[in-house]
């Protein structure tokens, strides 16, 4: 279009003396006619009509006297609105200052350039650009001739670009991360306001300084090397953490990213770096605090482990003492009681014989209690040997042994088949022996004993249940069930040492599970347990 304007300007200069230019330009015919080789005036006017430019002409009082068809065809404006009127008399959105400068230019006979905004016949806003210069005939000023063009598209594009730039700037400034750009020497060429907000360095003092100037001395060498590798193409990008000095002297931990950037893009030689800086000091302090806490915890665990090992050694020594030092007196008590019973059998009355029997039974119960206590202590130290097996089969074996020991009992057994578990088989045998043994023991007074083993799956995983129709118990005392030596029934009615359920509880806990019970007096009990898998 610039070339077209230049060509038409030359044509006008060459044809200033022509009487008419297809009734568009009316100049005196006294000047000698000049032709532009290869062009006919009609061709030039036709060419102008199909372009977005148009010609305008004013008289010596700067009233429009002619406008070519382009104004109507390309800008959808009626030339009649212009003819006979000066530019500042036409309805437009130009400011008074604009018209003042325009009138001053034509008063001095200077070339003019004017941008005005008007509404077309459809009500749309159109932006027009008018350029021209004075015309003289025999040194006599006769008016202005010039070109007009519709620049609406360019104005709108420029406005959209400005608006996008404003929005882009608003987004950039609202981001908490520092966005930066440097040249090949790592000097800042751009920073958003997050730099000032995060680290306190004024932007005006920072731009053109090097990012290296703000990095902690201990980290400078590493960061400079990594940045150089990115700029040289040896590395595609940088991502890492380093320390940076804030304006108030504090040292801040920074998480940084950077990649090369070039004005021409593509494979062009990098002209610097663009990237982000994010203050992660709080997170870094939390990580270091957590690491210190972990180290302290590990030290405490080692100390506790050493203490536990010492305690276990003491417990083993105590167990040995219990096993040997207490058993000897018990054996002596039972032995002498047996001797007395054998040697004085003919001289003992029923009351004396009863006393001796109670002595022997008490010593036997004491020996059994010692055995149970040793088992309970061993459970805390015994290592788990997990395997996958059928819990149902193990329960059937235990109930068969109970039947064999008491064949006269009428017992209905319901064992759910295929209860597969992964656990320590020996320890689970202890669990079932105690739970099924209790169910067998506490339901002895029923005409028909009913014992069942079942399982169901819920949010806690697989829950096993052993139910009986025995004596049950009062739930008010349920919290004592799994404590050593706590019994809810008298030993004369139901014999035992009160250690069995404590062993069961410890085994279940060792497997990562839990155990609980529900019951009613004389209506049976149900014991539930999980194994933590």
PDB file of N, CA and C in Angstrom, residues 63-122:
ATOM      1  N   UNK A  63     -12.214  23.349   2.175  1.00  0.00           N
ATOM      2  CA  UNK A  63     -13.485  22.622   2.116  1.00  0.00           C
ATOM      3  C   UNK A  63     -13.320  21.489   1.108  1.00  0.00           C
ATOM      4  N   UNK A  64     -13.862  20.316   1.501  1.00  0.00           N
ATOM      5  CA  UNK A  64     -13.775  19.191   0.578  1.00  0.00           C
ATOM      6  C   UNK A  64     -14.600  19.503  -0.671  1.00  0.00           C
ATOM      7  N   UNK A  65     -13.949  19.313  -1.815  1.00  0.00           N
ATOM      8  CA  UNK A  65     -14.648  19.534  -3.082  1.00  0.00           C
ATOM      9  C   UNK A  65     -14.764  18.241  -3.876  1.00  0.00           C
ATOM     10  N   UNK A  66     -13.985  17.217  -3.495  1.00  0.00           N
ATOM     11  CA  UNK A  66     -14.114  15.959  -4.212  1.00  0.00           C
ATOM     12  C   UNK A  66     -13.518  14.817  -3.378  1.00  0.00           C
ATOM     13  N   UNK A  67     -14.152  13.654  -3.455  1.00  0.00           N
ATOM     14  CA  UNK A  67     -13.647  12.422  -2.847  1.00  0.00           C
ATOM     15  C   UNK A  67     -13.955  11.291  -3.810  1.00  0.00           C
ATOM     16  N   UNK A  68     -13.023  10.394  -3.995  1.00  0.00           N
ATOM     17  CA  UNK A  68     -13.244   9.279  -4.923  1.00  0.00           C
ATOM     18  C   UNK A  68     -14.102   8.204  -4.259  1.00  0.00           C
ATOM     19  N   UNK A  69     -14.460   7.188  -5.067  1.00  0.00           N
ATOM     20  CA  UNK A  69     -15.470   6.211  -4.642  1.00  0.00           C
ATOM     21  C   UNK A  69     -15.024   5.319  -3.488  1.00  0.00           C
ATOM     22  N   UNK A  70     -13.716   5.250  -3.232  1.00  0.00           N
ATOM     23  CA  UNK A  70     -13.246   4.354  -2.178  1.00  0.00           C
ATOM     24  C   UNK A  70     -13.834   4.661  -0.814  1.00  0.00           C
ATOM     25  N   UNK A  71     -14.131   5.934  -0.532  1.00  0.00           N
ATOM     26  CA  UNK A  71     -14.713   6.297   0.754  1.00  0.00           C
ATOM     27  C   UNK A  71     -16.044   5.600   0.947  1.00  0.00           C
ATOM     28  N   UNK A  72     -16.841   5.575  -0.099  1.00  0.00           N
ATOM     29  CA  UNK A  72     -18.150   4.932  -0.003  1.00  0.00           C
ATOM     30  C   UNK A  72     -18.035   3.413  -0.040  1.00  0.00           C
ATOM     31  N   UNK A  73     -17.184   2.917  -0.961  1.00  0.00           N
ATOM     32  CA  UNK A  73     -17.124   1.472  -1.174  1.00  0.00           C
ATOM     33  C   UNK A  73     -16.436   0.728  -0.036  1.00  0.00           C
ATOM     34  N   UNK A  74     -15.403   1.310   0.564  1.00  0.00           N
ATOM     35  CA  UNK A  74     -14.615   0.579   1.552  1.00  0.00           C
ATOM     36  C   UNK A  74     -14.894   1.016   2.991  1.00  0.00           C
ATOM     37  N   UNK A  75     -15.389   2.226   3.151  1.00  0.00           N
ATOM     38  CA  UNK A  75     -15.660   2.687   4.518  1.00  0.00           C
ATOM     39  C   UNK A  75     -17.141   2.864   4.799  1.00  0.00           C
ATOM     40  N   UNK A  76     -17.970   2.653   3.780  1.00  0.00           N
ATOM     41  CA  UNK A  76     -19.424   2.745   3.917  1.00  0.00           C
ATOM     42  C   UNK A  76     -19.844   4.103   4.494  1.00  0.00           C
ATOM     43  N   UNK A  77     -19.243   5.179   3.917  1.00  0.00           N
ATOM     44  CA  UNK A  77     -19.608   6.536   4.311  1.00  0.00           C
ATOM     45  C   UNK A  77     -20.037   7.307   3.077  1.00  0.00           C
ATOM     46  N   UNK A  78     -20.956   8.245   3.271  1.00  0.00           N
ATOM     47  CA  UNK A  78     -21.480   9.033   2.162  1.00  0.00           C
ATOM     48  C   UNK A  78     -20.565  10.235   1.932  1.00  0.00           C
ATOM     49  N   UNK A  79     -19.950  10.354   0.752  1.00  0.00           N
ATOM     50  CA  UNK A  79     -19.095  11.518   0.479  1.00  0.00           C
ATOM     51  C   UNK A  79     -19.822  12.843   0.667  1.00  0.00           C
ATOM     52  N   UNK A  80     -21.150  12.835   0.531  1.00  0.00           N
ATOM     53  CA  UNK A  80     -21.908  14.074   0.687  1.00  0.00           C
ATOM     54  C   UNK A  80     -21.756  14.663   2.081  1.00  0.00           C
ATOM     55  N   UNK A  81     -21.448  13.801   3.063  1.00  0.00           N
ATOM     56  CA  UNK A  81     -21.240  14.296   4.421  1.00  0.00           C
ATOM     57  C   UNK A  81     -19.960  15.103   4.530  1.00  0.00           C
ATOM     58  N   UNK A  82     -19.067  14.969   3.536  1.00  0.00           N
ATOM     59  CA  UNK A  82     -17.786  15.658   3.556  1.00  0.00           C
ATOM     60  C   UNK A  82     -17.793  16.905   2.667  1.00  0.00           C
ATOM     61  N   UNK A  83     -18.409  16.772   1.511  1.00  0.00           N
ATOM     62  CA  UNK A  83     -18.334  17.835   0.502  1.00  0.00           C
ATOM     63  C   UNK A  83     -18.863  19.162   1.040  1.00  0.00           C
ATOM     64  N   UNK A  84     -18.071  20.215   0.766  1.00  0.00           N
ATOM     65  CA  UNK A  84     -18.450  21.557   1.183  1.00  0.00           C
ATOM     66  C   UNK A  84     -18.153  21.844   2.646  1.00  0.00           C
ATOM     67  N   UNK A  85     -17.570  20.911   3.347  1.00  0.00           N
ATOM     68  CA  UNK A  85     -17.297  21.100   4.775  1.00  0.00           C
ATOM     69  C   UNK A  85     -15.804  20.924   5.040  1.00  0.00           C
ATOM     70  N   UNK A  86     -15.347  21.640   6.041  1.00  0.00           N
ATOM     71  CA  UNK A  86     -13.962  21.481   6.448  1.00  0.00           C
ATOM     72  C   UNK A  86     -13.855  20.231   7.334  1.00  0.00           C
ATOM     73  N   UNK A  87     -12.665  19.633   7.441  1.00  0.00           N
ATOM     74  CA  UNK A  87     -12.532  18.409   8.228  1.00  0.00           C
ATOM     75  C   UNK A  87     -13.027  18.562   9.657  1.00  0.00           C
ATOM     76  N   UNK A  88     -12.742  19.688  10.306  1.00  0.00           N
ATOM     77  CA  UNK A  88     -13.159  19.856  11.699  1.00  0.00           C
ATOM     78  C   UNK A  88     -14.638  20.147  11.851  1.00  0.00           C
ATOM     79  N   UNK A  89     -15.315  20.365  10.697  1.00  0.00           N
ATOM     80  CA  UNK A  89     -16.761  20.579  10.733  1.00  0.00           C
ATOM     81  C   UNK A  89     -17.531  19.264  10.563  1.00  0.00           C
ATOM     82  N   UNK A  90     -16.819  18.220  10.324  1.00  0.00           N
ATOM     83  CA  UNK A  90     -17.445  16.910  10.135  1.00  0.00           C
ATOM     84  C   UNK A  90     -17.518  16.214  11.490  1.00  0.00           C
ATOM     85  N   UNK A  91     -18.618  15.553  11.715  1.00  0.00           N
ATOM     86  CA  UNK A  91     -18.798  14.848  12.992  1.00  0.00           C
ATOM     87  C   UNK A  91     -17.759  13.727  13.117  1.00  0.00           C
ATOM     88  N   UNK A  92     -16.910  13.845  14.108  1.00  0.00           N
ATOM     89  CA  UNK A  92     -15.877  12.835  14.343  1.00  0.00           C
ATOM     90  C   UNK A  92     -15.505  12.852  15.819  1.00  0.00           C
ATOM     91  N   UNK A  93     -14.618  11.939  16.208  1.00  0.00           N
ATOM     92  CA  UNK A  93     -14.223  11.816  17.612  1.00  0.00           C
ATOM     93  C   UNK A  93     -12.861  12.424  17.886  1.00  0.00           C
ATOM     94  N   UNK A  94     -12.357  13.235  16.939  1.00  0.00           N
ATOM     95  CA  UNK A  94     -11.056  13.882  17.148  1.00  0.00           C
ATOM     96  C   UNK A  94     -11.180  14.957  18.228  1.00  0.00           C
ATOM     97  N   UNK A  95     -10.118  15.152  18.995  1.00  0.00           N
ATOM     98  CA  UNK A  95     -10.122  16.114  20.096  1.00  0.00           C
ATOM     99  C   UNK A  95      -9.882  17.527  19.570  1.00  0.00           C
ATOM    100  N   UNK A  96     -10.258  18.522  20.343  1.00  0.00           N
ATOM    101  CA  UNK A  96      -9.985  19.914  19.933  1.00  0.00           C
ATOM    102  C   UNK A  96      -8.496  20.167  19.722  1.00  0.00           C
ATOM    103  N   UNK A  97      -7.651  19.561  20.510  1.00  0.00           N
ATOM    104  CA  UNK A  97      -6.199  19.728  20.333  1.00  0.00           C
ATOM    105  C   UNK A  97      -5.749  19.218  18.970  1.00  0.00           C
ATOM    106  N   UNK A  98      -6.363  18.108  18.541  1.00  0.00           N
ATOM    107  CA  UNK A  98      -6.013  17.550  17.226  1.00  0.00           C
ATOM    108  C   UNK A  98      -6.337  18.557  16.121  1.00  0.00           C
ATOM    109  N   UNK A  99      -7.517  19.144  16.199  1.00  0.00           N
ATOM    110  CA  UNK A  99      -7.920  20.110  15.161  1.00  0.00           C
ATOM    111  C   UNK A  99      -7.072  21.375  15.237  1.00  0.00           C
ATOM    112  N   UNK A 100      -6.681  21.756  16.423  1.00  0.00           N
ATOM    113  CA  UNK A 100      -5.839  22.937  16.550  1.00  0.00           C
ATOM    114  C   UNK A 100      -4.508  22.716  15.842  1.00  0.00           C
ATOM    115  N   UNK A 101      -3.905  21.574  16.034  1.00  0.00           N
ATOM    116  CA  UNK A 101      -2.640  21.270  15.351  1.00  0.00           C
ATOM    117  C   UNK A 101      -2.851  21.177  13.842  1.00  0.00           C
ATOM    118  N   UNK A 102      -3.971  20.606  13.439  1.00  0.00           N
ATOM    119  CA  UNK A 102      -4.255  20.447  12.005  1.00  0.00           C
ATOM    120  C   UNK A 102      -4.397  21.815  11.329  1.00  0.00           C
ATOM    121  N   UNK A 103      -5.165  22.702  11.955  1.00  0.00           N
ATOM    122  CA  UNK A 103      -5.368  24.035  11.351  1.00  0.00           C
ATOM    123  C   UNK A 103      -4.059  24.822  11.306  1.00  0.00           C
ATOM    124  N   UNK A 104      -3.245  24.624  12.336  1.00  0.00           N
ATOM    125  CA  UNK A 104      -1.958  25.305  12.349  1.00  0.00           C
ATOM    126  C   UNK A 104      -1.076  24.821  11.201  1.00  0.00           C
ATOM    127  N   UNK A 105      -1.146  23.540  10.887  1.00  0.00           N
ATOM    128  CA  UNK A 105      -0.331  22.983   9.795  1.00  0.00           C
ATOM    129  C   UNK A 105      -0.776  23.523   8.443  1.00  0.00           C
ATOM    130  N   UNK A 106      -2.096  23.573   8.199  1.00  0.00           N
ATOM    131  CA  UNK A 106      -2.539  24.047   6.876  1.00  0.00           C
ATOM    132  C   UNK A 106      -2.348  25.559   6.750  1.00  0.00           C
ATOM    133  N   UNK A 107      -2.392  26.243   7.886  1.00  0.00           N
ATOM    134  CA  UNK A 107      -2.146  27.689   7.824  1.00  0.00           C
ATOM    135  C   UNK A 107      -0.712  27.975   7.410  1.00  0.00           C
ATOM    136  N   UNK A 108       0.195  27.068   7.741  1.00  0.00           N
ATOM    137  CA  UNK A 108       1.604  27.237   7.392  1.00  0.00           C
ATOM    138  C   UNK A 108       1.958  26.522   6.094  1.00  0.00           C
ATOM    139  N   UNK A 109       0.913  25.906   5.428  1.00  0.00           N
ATOM    140  CA  UNK A 109       1.156  25.234   4.159  1.00  0.00           C
ATOM    141  C   UNK A 109       1.978  23.974   4.290  1.00  0.00           C
ATOM    142  N   UNK A 110       1.867  23.294   5.411  1.00  0.00           N
ATOM    143  CA  UNK A 110       2.648  22.084   5.644  1.00  0.00           C
ATOM    144  C   UNK A 110       1.845  20.839   5.251  1.00  0.00           C
ATOM    145  N   UNK A 111       2.519  19.742   4.932  1.00  0.00           N
ATOM    146  CA  UNK A 111       1.807  18.476   4.723  1.00  0.00           C
ATOM    147  C   UNK A 111       1.042  18.109   5.989  1.00  0.00           C
ATOM    148  N   UNK A 112      -0.051  17.404   5.808  1.00  0.00           N
ATOM    149  CA  UNK A 112      -0.904  17.069   6.948  1.00  0.00           C
ATOM    150  C   UNK A 112      -1.121  15.559   7.010  1.00  0.00           C
ATOM    151  N   UNK A 113      -1.327  15.138   8.235  1.00  0.00           N
ATOM    152  CA  UNK A 113      -1.715  13.735   8.488  1.00  0.00           C
ATOM    153  C   UNK A 113      -2.729  13.770   9.622  1.00  0.00           C
ATOM    154  N   UNK A 114      -3.864  13.119   9.394  1.00  0.00           N
ATOM    155  CA  UNK A 114      -4.966  13.214  10.343  1.00  0.00           C
ATOM    156  C   UNK A 114      -5.619  11.844  10.506  1.00  0.00           C
ATOM    157  N   UNK A 115      -5.928  11.495  11.764  1.00  0.00           N
ATOM    158  CA  UNK A 115      -6.697  10.286  12.051  1.00  0.00           C
ATOM    159  C   UNK A 115      -7.993  10.700  12.722  1.00  0.00           C
ATOM    160  N   UNK A 116      -9.106  10.276  12.126  1.00  0.00           N
ATOM    161  CA  UNK A 116     -10.414  10.591  12.699  1.00  0.00           C
ATOM    162  C   UNK A 116     -11.231   9.308  12.802  1.00  0.00           C
ATOM    163  N   UNK A 117     -12.230   9.367  13.678  1.00  0.00           N
ATOM    164  CA  UNK A 117     -13.123   8.224  13.873  1.00  0.00           C
ATOM    165  C   UNK A 117     -14.545   8.682  13.657  1.00  0.00           C
ATOM    166  N   UNK A 118     -15.228   7.969  12.772  1.00  0.00           N
ATOM    167  CA  UNK A 118     -16.634   8.296  12.481  1.00  0.00           C
ATOM    168  C   UNK A 118     -17.445   7.006  12.432  1.00  0.00           C
ATOM    169  N   UNK A 119     -18.751   7.162  12.428  1.00  0.00           N
ATOM    170  CA  UNK A 119     -19.635   6.016  12.293  1.00  0.00           C
ATOM    171  C   UNK A 119     -20.062   5.877  10.839  1.00  0.00           C
ATOM    172  N   UNK A 120     -20.060   4.620  10.363  1.00  0.00           N
ATOM    173  CA  UNK A 120     -20.501   4.392   8.981  1.00  0.00           C
ATOM    174  C   UNK A 120     -22.021   4.334   8.950  1.00  0.00           C
ATOM    175  N   UNK A 121     -22.544   4.029   7.782  1.00  0.00           N
ATOM    176  CA  UNK A 121     -24.000   4.067   7.633  1.00  0.00           C
ATOM    177  C   UNK A 121     -24.710   2.949   8.405  1.00  0.00           C
ATOM    178  N   UNK A 122     -23.948   1.935   8.841  1.00  0.00           N
ATOM    179  CA  UNK A 122     -24.530   0.861   9.637  1.00  0.00           C
ATOM    180  C   UNK A 122     -24.342   1.086  11.133  1.00  0.00           C
TER     181      UNK A 122
END
